PDB file of C-alpha atoms in Angstrom:
ATOM      1  CA  UNK K   1      34.346 121.105  10.536  1.00 42.00           C
ATOM      2  CA  UNK K   2      36.133 124.351  10.864  1.00 40.00           C
ATOM      3  CA  UNK K   3      34.134 126.990   8.608  1.00 38.00           C
ATOM      4  CA  UNK K   4      36.591 129.894   8.484  1.00 35.00           C
ATOM      5  CA  UNK K   5      37.650 131.165   5.078  1.00 36.00           C
ATOM      6  CA  UNK K   6      40.616 128.927   4.310  1.00 36.00           C
ATOM      7  CA  UNK K   7      41.846 131.207   1.490  1.00 35.00           C
ATOM      8  CA  UNK K   8      42.950 133.680   4.116  1.00 33.00           C
ATOM      9  CA  UNK K   9      45.732 131.378   5.486  1.00 34.00           C
ATOM     10  CA  UNK K  10      47.534 131.297   2.281  1.00 35.00           C
ATOM     11  CA  UNK K  11      50.623 133.288   3.734  1.00 35.00           C
ATOM     12  CA  UNK K  12      50.833 131.435   6.959  1.00 35.00           C
ATOM     13  CA  UNK K  13      54.383 130.028   5.740  1.00 35.00           C
ATOM     14  CA  UNK K  14      57.278 131.043   3.531  1.00 36.00           C
ATOM     15  CA  UNK K  15      59.465 129.635   1.114  1.00 35.00           C
ATOM     16  CA  UNK K  16      63.257 129.954   1.379  1.00 32.00           C
ATOM     17  CA  UNK K  17      65.072 129.631  -1.545  1.00 31.00           C
ATOM     18  CA  UNK K  18      68.418 128.043  -1.619  1.00 33.00           C
ATOM     19  CA  UNK K  19      71.382 129.944  -2.986  1.00 30.00           C
ATOM     20  CA  UNK K  20      72.324 129.538  -5.675  1.00 30.00           C
ATOM     21  CA  UNK K  21      68.647 129.711  -7.229  1.00 30.00           C
ATOM     22  CA  UNK K  22      69.436 127.080  -9.758  1.00 30.00           C
ATOM     23  CA  UNK K  23      70.938 124.019  -8.367  1.00 37.00           C
ATOM     24  CA  UNK K  24      70.224 120.781 -10.430  1.00 40.00           C
ATOM     25  CA  UNK K  25      69.395 117.790  -8.127  1.00 44.00           C
ATOM     26  CA  UNK K  26      69.408 115.212 -10.778  1.00 48.00           C
ATOM     27  CA  UNK K  27      70.669 115.780 -14.293  1.00 46.00           C
ATOM     28  CA  UNK K  28      68.421 113.893 -16.638  1.00 55.00           C
ATOM     29  CA  UNK K  29      69.180 115.731 -19.831  1.00 44.00           C
ATOM     30  CA  UNK K  30      65.857 117.328 -19.734  1.00 64.00           C
ATOM     31  CA  UNK K  31      66.997 120.563 -21.533  1.00 86.00           C
ATOM     32  CA  UNK K  32      63.514 122.133 -21.545  1.00 92.00           C
ATOM     33  CA  UNK K  33      63.421 122.203 -17.455  1.00 96.00           C
ATOM     34  CA  UNK K  34      65.168 123.892 -14.899  1.00 97.00           C
ATOM     35  CA  UNK K  35      65.313 121.744 -11.631  1.00 97.00           C
ATOM     36  CA  UNK K  36      66.402 123.224  -8.252  1.00 98.00           C
ATOM     37  CA  UNK K  37      66.200 122.810  -4.667  1.00 98.00           C
ATOM     38  CA  UNK K  38      64.035 124.786  -2.428  1.00 98.00           C
ATOM     39  CA  UNK K  39      63.571 124.965   1.414  1.00 98.00           C
ATOM     40  CA  UNK K  40      60.096 125.352   2.693  1.00 98.00           C
ATOM     41  CA  UNK K  41      59.403 126.746   6.263  1.00 98.00           C
ATOM     42  CA  UNK K  42      56.114 125.459   7.778  1.00 98.00           C
ATOM     43  CA  UNK K  43      54.360 127.141  10.607  1.00 97.00           C
ATOM     44  CA  UNK K  44      55.627 124.591  13.039  1.00 96.00           C
ATOM     45  CA  UNK K  45      59.017 126.267  12.063  1.00 96.00           C
ATOM     46  CA  UNK K  46      60.135 123.025  10.709  1.00 97.00           C
ATOM     47  CA  UNK K  47      62.306 123.138   7.119  1.00 98.00           C
ATOM     48  CA  UNK K  48      61.021 120.881   4.459  1.00 98.00           C
ATOM     49  CA  UNK K  49      63.364 119.839   1.553  1.00 98.00           C
ATOM     50  CA  UNK K  50      61.722 120.121  -1.799  1.00 98.00           C
ATOM     51  CA  UNK K  51      62.721 120.277  -5.546  1.00 98.00           C
ATOM     52  CA  UNK K  52      61.079 122.467  -8.231  1.00 98.00           C
ATOM     53  CA  UNK K  53      60.679 121.427 -12.002  1.00 98.00           C
ATOM     54  CA  UNK K  54      60.365 124.458 -13.964  1.00 98.00           C
ATOM     55  CA  UNK K  55      59.492 124.328 -17.609  1.00 97.00           C
ATOM     56  CA  UNK K  56      61.815 126.912 -19.318  1.00 95.00           C
ATOM     57  CA  UNK K  57      59.038 128.157 -21.585  1.00 94.00           C
ATOM     58  CA  UNK K  58      56.807 128.900 -18.632  1.00 94.00           C
ATOM     59  CA  UNK K  59      54.305 126.669 -16.859  1.00 97.00           C
ATOM     60  CA  UNK K  60      50.922 126.445 -17.902  1.00 95.00           C
ATOM     61  CA  UNK K  61      49.515 124.989 -14.751  1.00 98.00           C
ATOM     62  CA  UNK K  62      51.557 123.977 -11.511  1.00 98.00           C
ATOM     63  CA  UNK K  63      51.293 120.566  -9.587  1.00 98.00           C
ATOM     64  CA  UNK K  64      52.380 119.495  -6.078  1.00 98.00           C
ATOM     65  CA  UNK K  65      53.214 115.945  -5.626  1.00 99.00           C
ATOM     66  CA  UNK K  66      52.063 114.784  -2.155  1.00 99.00           C
ATOM     67  CA  UNK K  67      54.199 111.684  -1.203  1.00 98.00           C
ATOM     68  CA  UNK K  68      53.131 108.417   0.392  1.00 98.00           C
ATOM     69  CA  UNK K  69      53.860 107.463   3.889  1.00 98.00           C
ATOM     70  CA  UNK K  70      57.927 107.511   4.354  1.00 98.00           C
ATOM     71  CA  UNK K  71      58.487 107.953   0.803  1.00 98.00           C
ATOM     72  CA  UNK K  72      61.273 110.498  -0.472  1.00 98.00           C
ATOM     73  CA  UNK K  73      60.674 113.017  -2.993  1.00 98.00           C
ATOM     74  CA  UNK K  74      63.299 111.519  -5.346  1.00 98.00           C
ATOM     75  CA  UNK K  75      61.062 108.566  -5.683  1.00 98.00           C
ATOM     76  CA  UNK K  76      58.750 110.857  -7.934  1.00 98.00           C
ATOM     77  CA  UNK K  77      61.605 112.257 -10.003  1.00 98.00           C
ATOM     78  CA  UNK K  78      60.843 110.667 -13.354  1.00 98.00           C
ATOM     79  CA  UNK K  79      57.243 111.369 -12.943  1.00 98.00           C
ATOM     80  CA  UNK K  80      57.974 115.032 -12.024  1.00 98.00           C
ATOM     81  CA  UNK K  81      60.137 115.356 -15.179  1.00 98.00           C
ATOM     82  CA  UNK K  82      57.300 113.949 -17.202  1.00 98.00           C
ATOM     83  CA  UNK K  83      54.880 116.460 -16.164  1.00 98.00           C
ATOM     84  CA  UNK K  84      57.213 119.240 -16.598  1.00 98.00           C
ATOM     85  CA  UNK K  85      58.268 118.075 -20.081  1.00 97.00           C
ATOM     86  CA  UNK K  86      54.490 118.333 -20.578  1.00 97.00           C
ATOM     87  CA  UNK K  87      54.316 122.106 -19.517  1.00 97.00           C
ATOM     88  CA  UNK K  88      53.464 121.899 -15.892  1.00 98.00           C
ATOM     89  CA  UNK K  89      55.418 123.498 -13.110  1.00 98.00           C
ATOM     90  CA  UNK K  90      56.045 120.793 -10.361  1.00 98.00           C
ATOM     91  CA  UNK K  91      57.071 120.631  -6.771  1.00 98.00           C
ATOM     92  CA  UNK K  92      58.016 117.654  -4.816  1.00 98.00           C
ATOM     93  CA  UNK K  93      58.976 117.215  -1.046  1.00 98.00           C
ATOM     94  CA  UNK K  94      59.847 115.426   1.736  1.00 98.00           C
ATOM     95  CA  UNK K  95      57.628 115.342   4.794  1.00 98.00           C
ATOM     96  CA  UNK K  96      58.879 116.351   8.107  1.00 98.00           C
ATOM     97  CA  UNK K  97      60.931 113.604   9.342  1.00 98.00           C
ATOM     98  CA  UNK K  98      61.454 111.857   6.162  1.00 98.00           C
ATOM     99  CA  UNK K  99      64.642 112.140   3.896  1.00 98.00           C
ATOM    100  CA  UNK K 100      66.222 115.636   3.631  1.00 98.00           C
ATOM    101  CA  UNK K 101      63.443 117.003   5.993  1.00 98.00           C
ATOM    102  CA  UNK K 102      64.864 115.242   9.046  1.00 97.00           C
ATOM    103  CA  UNK K 103      66.650 117.788  11.033  1.00 92.00           C
ATOM    104  CA  UNK K 104      67.095 116.145  14.326  1.00 92.00           C
ATOM    105  CA  UNK K 105      67.355 112.689  15.988  1.00 96.00           C
ATOM    106  CA  UNK K 106      64.497 110.577  14.483  1.00 98.00           C
ATOM    107  CA  UNK K 107      63.420 109.639  18.047  1.00 98.00           C
ATOM    108  CA  UNK K 108      62.996 113.401  18.939  1.00 97.00           C
ATOM    109  CA  UNK K 109      60.930 114.184  15.881  1.00 98.00           C
ATOM    110  CA  UNK K 110      57.356 114.949  16.934  1.00 97.00           C
ATOM    111  CA  UNK K 111      55.920 115.020  13.268  1.00 98.00           C
ATOM    112  CA  UNK K 112      52.569 113.134  12.696  1.00 98.00           C
ATOM    113  CA  UNK K 113      50.212 112.225  10.065  1.00 98.00           C
ATOM    114  CA  UNK K 114      48.098 115.144  11.201  1.00 98.00           C
ATOM    115  CA  UNK K 115      50.939 117.680  11.212  1.00 98.00           C
ATOM    116  CA  UNK K 116      51.807 116.488   7.823  1.00 98.00           C
ATOM    117  CA  UNK K 117      48.432 117.267   6.430  1.00 98.00           C
ATOM    118  CA  UNK K 118      47.830 120.410   8.454  1.00 98.00           C
ATOM    119  CA  UNK K 119      51.241 122.042   8.270  1.00 98.00           C
ATOM    120  CA  UNK K 120      53.506 120.311   5.595  1.00 98.00           C
ATOM    121  CA  UNK K 121      51.213 120.232   2.634  1.00 99.00           C
ATOM    122  CA  UNK K 122      49.717 123.618   3.233  1.00 98.00           C
ATOM    123  CA  UNK K 123      53.352 125.139   3.440  1.00 98.00           C
ATOM    124  CA  UNK K 124      54.303 123.447   0.059  1.00 98.00           C
ATOM    125  CA  UNK K 125      50.985 124.627  -1.645  1.00 98.00           C
ATOM    126  CA  UNK K 126      51.994 127.992  -0.508  1.00 98.00           C
ATOM    127  CA  UNK K 127      55.219 127.631  -1.870  1.00 98.00           C
ATOM    128  CA  UNK K 128      53.855 126.193  -5.228  1.00 98.00           C
ATOM    129  CA  UNK K 129      51.942 129.355  -5.444  1.00 98.00           C
ATOM    130  CA  UNK K 130      54.884 131.673  -4.733  1.00 98.00           C
ATOM    131  CA  UNK K 131      56.971 129.622  -7.445  1.00 98.00           C
ATOM    132  CA  UNK K 132      54.318 129.781 -10.119  1.00 98.00           C
ATOM    133  CA  UNK K 133      52.218 132.850  -9.605  1.00 97.00           C
ATOM    134  CA  UNK K 134      49.111 133.430 -11.741  1.00 95.00           C
ATOM    135  CA  UNK K 135      48.285 129.984 -12.737  1.00 97.00           C
ATOM    136  CA  UNK K 136      45.959 127.181 -11.453  1.00 98.00           C
ATOM    137  CA  UNK K 137      47.193 124.835  -8.775  1.00 98.00           C
ATOM    138  CA  UNK K 138      46.899 121.022  -8.725  1.00 98.00           C
ATOM    139  CA  UNK K 139      47.676 118.049  -6.555  1.00 98.00           C
ATOM    140  CA  UNK K 140      48.928 114.567  -7.241  1.00 98.00           C
ATOM    141  CA  UNK K 141      48.274 112.431  -4.180  1.00 98.00           C
ATOM    142  CA  UNK K 142      50.001 109.081  -3.513  1.00 98.00           C
ATOM    143  CA  UNK K 143      48.459 107.004  -0.882  1.00 98.00           C
ATOM    144  CA  UNK K 144      48.805 109.275   2.244  1.00 98.00           C
ATOM    145  CA  UNK K 145      49.305 112.465  -0.039  1.00 98.00           C
ATOM    146  CA  UNK K 146      45.772 111.902  -1.052  1.00 98.00           C
ATOM    147  CA  UNK K 147      44.446 110.917   2.259  1.00 98.00           C
ATOM    148  CA  UNK K 148      45.568 113.992   4.119  1.00 98.00           C
ATOM    149  CA  UNK K 149      44.225 116.901   1.912  1.00 98.00           C
ATOM    150  CA  UNK K 150      41.228 117.449   3.983  1.00 98.00           C
ATOM    151  CA  UNK K 151      43.449 118.721   6.793  1.00 98.00           C
ATOM    152  CA  UNK K 152      44.975 121.551   4.535  1.00 98.00           C
ATOM    153  CA  UNK K 153      43.184 124.845   5.689  1.00 98.00           C
ATOM    154  CA  UNK K 154      44.419 126.225   2.354  1.00 98.00           C
ATOM    155  CA  UNK K 155      42.536 123.527   0.461  1.00 98.00           C
ATOM    156  CA  UNK K 156      40.555 126.207  -1.659  1.00 98.00           C
ATOM    157  CA  UNK K 157      43.522 127.070  -3.840  1.00 98.00           C
ATOM    158  CA  UNK K 158      43.721 123.282  -5.346  1.00 98.00           C
ATOM    159  CA  UNK K 159      41.799 123.097  -8.602  1.00 98.00           C
ATOM    160  CA  UNK K 160      41.794 119.456  -9.038  1.00 98.00           C
ATOM    161  CA  UNK K 161      43.181 116.384  -7.609  1.00 98.00           C
ATOM    162  CA  UNK K 162      44.857 113.153  -9.126  1.00 98.00           C
ATOM    163  CA  UNK K 163      44.946 110.290  -6.460  1.00 98.00           C
ATOM    164  CA  UNK K 164      46.972 107.254  -6.994  1.00 98.00           C
ATOM    165  CA  UNK K 165      46.484 104.223  -4.755  1.00 98.00           C
ATOM    166  CA  UNK K 166      44.859 106.500  -2.299  1.00 98.00           C
ATOM    167  CA  UNK K 167      42.691 104.609   0.186  1.00 98.00           C
ATOM    168  CA  UNK K 168      41.997 103.923   3.876  1.00 98.00           C
ATOM    169  CA  UNK K 169      44.319 100.980   3.932  1.00 98.00           C
ATOM    170  CA  UNK K 170      42.007  99.355   6.338  1.00 98.00           C
ATOM    171  CA  UNK K 171      43.300  96.008   7.314  1.00 98.00           C
ATOM    172  CA  UNK K 172      39.936  94.416   7.613  1.00 98.00           C
ATOM    173  CA  UNK K 173      39.396  94.751   4.031  1.00 98.00           C
ATOM    174  CA  UNK K 174      42.677  93.317   3.033  1.00 98.00           C
ATOM    175  CA  UNK K 175      43.170  89.656   1.387  1.00 98.00           C
ATOM    176  CA  UNK K 176      45.224  87.031   2.872  1.00 98.00           C
ATOM    177  CA  UNK K 177      48.193  86.384   3.115  1.00 97.00           C
ATOM    178  CA  UNK K 178      49.034  90.088   2.917  1.00 97.00           C
ATOM    179  CA  UNK K 179      46.491  90.832   5.759  1.00 98.00           C
ATOM    180  CA  UNK K 180      48.391  88.870   8.122  1.00 97.00           C
ATOM    181  CA  UNK K 181      51.762  90.568   6.973  1.00 96.00           C
ATOM    182  CA  UNK K 182      49.760  93.904   7.486  1.00 97.00           C
ATOM    183  CA  UNK K 183      48.762  93.058  10.947  1.00 97.00           C
ATOM    184  CA  UNK K 184      52.235  91.870  12.228  1.00 97.00           C
ATOM    185  CA  UNK K 185      53.570  95.375  10.952  1.00 97.00           C
ATOM    186  CA  UNK K 186      51.032  97.404  12.415  1.00 97.00           C
ATOM    187  CA  UNK K 187      50.074  95.505  15.664  1.00 97.00           C
ATOM    188  CA  UNK K 188      53.399  94.366  16.584  1.00 98.00           C
ATOM    189  CA  UNK K 189      56.203  95.941  14.718  1.00 98.00           C
ATOM    190  CA  UNK K 190      55.248  99.385  15.137  1.00 98.00           C
ATOM    191  CA  UNK K 191      54.491  99.404  18.996  1.00 98.00           C
ATOM    192  CA  UNK K 192      57.346  97.465  19.733  1.00 98.00           C
ATOM    193  CA  UNK K 193      59.822  99.420  17.753  1.00 98.00           C
ATOM    194  CA  UNK K 194      58.240 102.852  18.979  1.00 98.00           C
ATOM    195  CA  UNK K 195      58.759 101.494  22.472  1.00 98.00           C
ATOM    196  CA  UNK K 196      62.373 100.268  22.394  1.00 98.00           C
ATOM    197  CA  UNK K 197      63.621 102.799  19.592  1.00 98.00           C
ATOM    198  CA  UNK K 198      61.515 105.830  19.831  1.00 98.00           C
ATOM    199  CA  UNK K 199      60.666 105.515  16.114  1.00 98.00           C
ATOM    200  CA  UNK K 200      59.649 102.850  13.633  1.00 98.00           C
ATOM    201  CA  UNK K 201      62.552 101.500  11.331  1.00 98.00           C
ATOM    202  CA  UNK K 202      60.157 100.649   8.660  1.00 96.00           C
ATOM    203  CA  UNK K 203      63.082 100.583   6.040  1.00 96.00           C
ATOM    204  CA  UNK K 204      64.121  97.259   7.655  1.00 95.00           C
ATOM    205  CA  UNK K 205      61.210  95.390   6.115  1.00 91.00           C
ATOM    206  CA  UNK K 206      60.892  97.387   3.042  1.00 90.00           C
ATOM    207  CA  UNK K 207      58.311  99.851   3.825  1.00 90.00           C
ATOM    208  CA  UNK K 208      60.002 103.058   3.003  1.00 93.00           C
ATOM    209  CA  UNK K 209      62.139 105.461   5.069  1.00 97.00           C
ATOM    210  CA  UNK K 210      62.032 105.135   8.921  1.00 98.00           C
ATOM    211  CA  UNK K 211      59.186 106.825  10.476  1.00 98.00           C
ATOM    212  CA  UNK K 212      58.693 109.187  13.518  1.00 98.00           C
ATOM    213  CA  UNK K 213      56.773 107.476  16.157  1.00 98.00           C
ATOM    214  CA  UNK K 214      53.661 109.706  15.868  1.00 98.00           C
ATOM    215  CA  UNK K 215      53.497 109.083  12.198  1.00 98.00           C
ATOM    216  CA  UNK K 216      53.678 105.232  12.697  1.00 98.00           C
ATOM    217  CA  UNK K 217      51.400 105.435  15.774  1.00 98.00           C
ATOM    218  CA  UNK K 218      48.618 107.330  13.832  1.00 98.00           C
ATOM    219  CA  UNK K 219      49.096 104.933  10.591  1.00 98.00           C
ATOM    220  CA  UNK K 220      48.328 101.989  12.891  1.00 98.00           C
ATOM    221  CA  UNK K 221      45.476 103.518  14.532  1.00 98.00           C
ATOM    222  CA  UNK K 222      43.820 104.730  11.359  1.00 98.00           C
ATOM    223  CA  UNK K 223      44.287 101.559   9.246  1.00 98.00           C
ATOM    224  CA  UNK K 224      42.690  99.582  12.088  1.00 97.00           C
ATOM    225  CA  UNK K 225      39.431 101.482  11.759  1.00 97.00           C
ATOM    226  CA  UNK K 226      36.946 102.345   8.792  1.00 97.00           C
ATOM    227  CA  UNK K 227      37.642 105.647   6.778  1.00 98.00           C
ATOM    228  CA  UNK K 228      41.485 105.837   7.808  1.00 98.00           C
ATOM    229  CA  UNK K 229      41.531 109.488   9.206  1.00 98.00           C
ATOM    230  CA  UNK K 230      37.789 109.638  10.057  1.00 98.00           C
ATOM    231  CA  UNK K 231      38.775 107.334  13.102  1.00 97.00           C
ATOM    232  CA  UNK K 232      40.210 110.425  14.576  1.00 98.00           C
ATOM    233  CA  UNK K 233      37.484 112.802  13.896  1.00 98.00           C
ATOM    234  CA  UNK K 234      36.283 114.138  17.212  1.00 97.00           C
ATOM    235  CA  UNK K 235      39.207 112.838  19.035  1.00 97.00           C
ATOM    236  CA  UNK K 236      42.648 114.060  17.755  1.00 97.00           C
ATOM    237  CA  UNK K 237      41.126 115.908  14.969  1.00 98.00           C
ATOM    238  CA  UNK K 238      38.436 118.510  16.031  1.00 97.00           C
ATOM    239  CA  UNK K 239      38.616 120.702  12.719  1.00 97.00           C
ATOM    240  CA  UNK K 240      38.929 119.570   9.309  1.00 98.00           C
ATOM    241  CA  UNK K 241      37.806 120.183   5.564  1.00 98.00           C
ATOM    242  CA  UNK K 242      36.663 116.932   4.586  1.00 98.00           C
ATOM    243  CA  UNK K 243      33.249 117.951   3.968  1.00 98.00           C
ATOM    244  CA  UNK K 244      34.014 121.052   2.148  1.00 98.00           C
ATOM    245  CA  UNK K 245      36.385 119.812  -0.608  1.00 98.00           C
ATOM    246  CA  UNK K 246      34.394 120.072  -3.790  1.00 98.00           C
ATOM    247  CA  UNK K 247      37.075 120.043  -6.371  1.00 98.00           C
ATOM    248  CA  UNK K 248      36.906 117.269  -9.116  1.00 98.00           C
ATOM    249  CA  UNK K 249      39.301 114.351  -8.417  1.00 98.00           C
ATOM    250  CA  UNK K 250      40.471 111.366 -10.453  1.00 98.00           C
ATOM    251  CA  UNK K 251      41.335 108.430  -8.317  1.00 98.00           C
ATOM    252  CA  UNK K 252      43.565 105.352  -9.863  1.00 98.00           C
ATOM    253  CA  UNK K 253      43.828 102.207  -8.343  1.00 98.00           C
ATOM    254  CA  UNK K 254      45.212  98.832  -9.466  1.00 98.00           C
ATOM    255  CA  UNK K 255      43.844  95.250  -9.107  1.00 98.00           C
ATOM    256  CA  UNK K 256      47.197  93.971  -7.777  1.00 98.00           C
ATOM    257  CA  UNK K 257      47.446  96.565  -5.062  1.00 98.00           C
ATOM    258  CA  UNK K 258      47.072  94.757  -1.703  1.00 98.00           C
ATOM    259  CA  UNK K 259      46.511  97.868   0.270  1.00 98.00           C
ATOM    260  CA  UNK K 260      44.479 100.177  -1.755  1.00 98.00           C
ATOM    261  CA  UNK K 261      42.054  97.486  -3.066  1.00 98.00           C
ATOM    262  CA  UNK K 262      38.871  98.509  -4.407  1.00 98.00           C
ATOM    263  CA  UNK K 263      37.053  98.352  -1.013  1.00 98.00           C
ATOM    264  CA  UNK K 264      39.508 100.284   0.608  1.00 98.00           C
ATOM    265  CA  UNK K 265      39.393 103.149  -2.072  1.00 98.00           C
ATOM    266  CA  UNK K 266      35.648 103.237  -1.700  1.00 98.00           C
ATOM    267  CA  UNK K 267      36.128 103.433   2.147  1.00 98.00           C
ATOM    268  CA  UNK K 268      38.264 106.516   1.813  1.00 98.00           C
ATOM    269  CA  UNK K 269      36.186 108.093  -1.087  1.00 98.00           C
ATOM    270  CA  UNK K 270      33.328 108.184   1.145  1.00 98.00           C
ATOM    271  CA  UNK K 271      35.386 110.424   3.620  1.00 98.00           C
ATOM    272  CA  UNK K 272      35.272 113.137   1.126  1.00 98.00           C
ATOM    273  CA  UNK K 273      31.437 113.737   1.091  1.00 98.00           C
ATOM    274  CA  UNK K 274      31.247 116.390  -1.527  1.00 98.00           C
ATOM    275  CA  UNK K 275      34.062 115.553  -3.517  1.00 98.00           C
ATOM    276  CA  UNK K 276      33.225 114.679  -7.158  1.00 98.00           C
ATOM    277  CA  UNK K 277      35.283 111.654  -7.744  1.00 98.00           C
ATOM    278  CA  UNK K 278      35.937 109.616 -10.854  1.00 98.00           C
ATOM    279  CA  UNK K 279      37.434 106.317  -9.746  1.00 98.00           C
ATOM    280  CA  UNK K 280      39.292 104.149 -12.180  1.00 98.00           C
ATOM    281  CA  UNK K 281      40.151 100.548 -10.833  1.00 98.00           C
ATOM    282  CA  UNK K 282      42.598  99.126 -13.608  1.00 98.00           C
ATOM    283  CA  UNK K 283      44.071  95.847 -14.443  1.00 98.00           C
ATOM    284  CA  UNK K 284      48.060  96.059 -15.192  1.00 98.00           C
ATOM    285  CA  UNK K 285      47.558  93.252 -17.714  1.00 98.00           C
ATOM    286  CA  UNK K 286      45.397  95.523 -19.734  1.00 98.00           C
ATOM    287  CA  UNK K 287      48.498  97.744 -20.144  1.00 98.00           C
ATOM    288  CA  UNK K 288      50.908  95.008 -20.992  1.00 97.00           C
ATOM    289  CA  UNK K 289      52.530  95.545 -17.502  1.00 97.00           C
ATOM    290  CA  UNK K 290      52.951  92.455 -14.899  1.00 97.00           C
ATOM    291  CA  UNK K 291      52.841  94.394 -11.887  1.00 98.00           C
ATOM    292  CA  UNK K 292      52.038  97.975 -10.504  1.00 98.00           C
ATOM    293  CA  UNK K 293      50.811  97.349  -6.969  1.00 98.00           C
ATOM    294  CA  UNK K 294      50.892 100.200  -4.417  1.00 98.00           C
ATOM    295  CA  UNK K 295      53.971 101.862  -5.767  1.00 98.00           C
ATOM    296  CA  UNK K 296      54.686 100.929  -9.449  1.00 98.00           C
ATOM    297  CA  UNK K 297      52.686 103.617 -11.080  1.00 98.00           C
ATOM    298  CA  UNK K 298      55.486 106.205 -10.440  1.00 98.00           C
ATOM    299  CA  UNK K 299      58.104 103.709 -11.894  1.00 97.00           C
ATOM    300  CA  UNK K 300      59.957 104.950 -15.254  1.00 97.00           C
ATOM    301  CA  UNK K 301      59.755 101.135 -16.044  1.00 96.00           C
ATOM    302  CA  UNK K 302      55.951 101.326 -15.714  1.00 97.00           C
ATOM    303  CA  UNK K 303      55.950 104.339 -18.055  1.00 97.00           C
ATOM    304  CA  UNK K 304      58.084 102.876 -20.697  1.00 97.00           C
ATOM    305  CA  UNK K 305      55.641 100.042 -20.955  1.00 97.00           C
ATOM    306  CA  UNK K 306      52.679 101.889 -20.508  1.00 98.00           C
ATOM    307  CA  UNK K 307      53.000 105.552 -21.297  1.00 98.00           C
ATOM    308  CA  UNK K 308      49.170 106.067 -21.349  1.00 98.00           C
ATOM    309  CA  UNK K 309      49.238 105.693 -17.411  1.00 98.00           C
ATOM    310  CA  UNK K 310      51.336 108.830 -16.829  1.00 98.00           C
ATOM    311  CA  UNK K 311      49.414 110.441 -19.979  1.00 98.00           C
ATOM    312  CA  UNK K 312      46.269 110.110 -17.770  1.00 98.00           C
ATOM    313  CA  UNK K 313      47.599 112.576 -15.250  1.00 98.00           C
ATOM    314  CA  UNK K 314      48.471 115.105 -18.147  1.00 98.00           C
ATOM    315  CA  UNK K 315      44.994 114.747 -19.695  1.00 98.00           C
ATOM    316  CA  UNK K 316      43.526 115.251 -16.391  1.00 98.00           C
ATOM    317  CA  UNK K 317      45.297 118.403 -15.650  1.00 98.00           C
ATOM    318  CA  UNK K 318      44.853 119.611 -19.136  1.00 96.00           C
ATOM    319  CA  UNK K 319      41.140 119.745 -18.917  1.00 90.00           C
ATOM    320  CA  UNK K 320      39.610 123.107 -19.428  1.00 70.00           C
ATOM    321  CA  UNK K 321      42.511 124.604 -21.460  1.00 65.00           C
TER     322      UNK K 321
END
């Protein structure tokens, strides 16, 4: 693990604010919030598209929402509005090669899961601090967004973590018949499409946005081993911070999630050797919801039926006020 002072890397990237400053992306009628676009430059000289949600009365704390693999930032819009209406400054973003952060032919994009964690997420955290100075900073990690935080050199700025459906995604621990589907996607669809197209058109089978080949390749490699990113330690990852992260974290999982099942959640939690984790593995039926799975937590419909689920995030980030 790299033992240098990660706090010293805070200014390794810069944010570039679009002109005009205030430009609503989506009008939700949220009169208490200013919503505007932001462009964030990474230290790889890549520009990431982001959206800021600023409470007009000021932000008591600030939250970055780190997305799942291949998921665009707009997917988290309703949840971000909810957090902002609760008094939190929020920043959402598209990882390099995804959505509005795709600036070249996808087959030419050399992004990877490692670059997302090592370059994209730190740049976004820097931008969050620039946008909301003099407060504390927190992270919502959805799936990959929570898996990759141990690659962030500026992790020390994060006061707490709220992970949703975050697990190793290990195929071996999945149940049939989903296990068969996952193996077909990982071991056939990804290598074949990368070979023939130069990228993985995961959107064609309902798996988010098309993926840069490096992202899809690492996704396949890591889900075929124990501990997800841990399979790359000493190989493609020689410096990381998974042993150093010690901020409190709440991990939510759901019994109808075929990917982030309880075994895979535990498999991922073990990688964070010093993180104090509170794990909550929940049944959707207990909240009057038929299905949540891997993606449904962030659905506005889920929140309409079970507002206490989103309130868990607000309560978690509100600790210590």
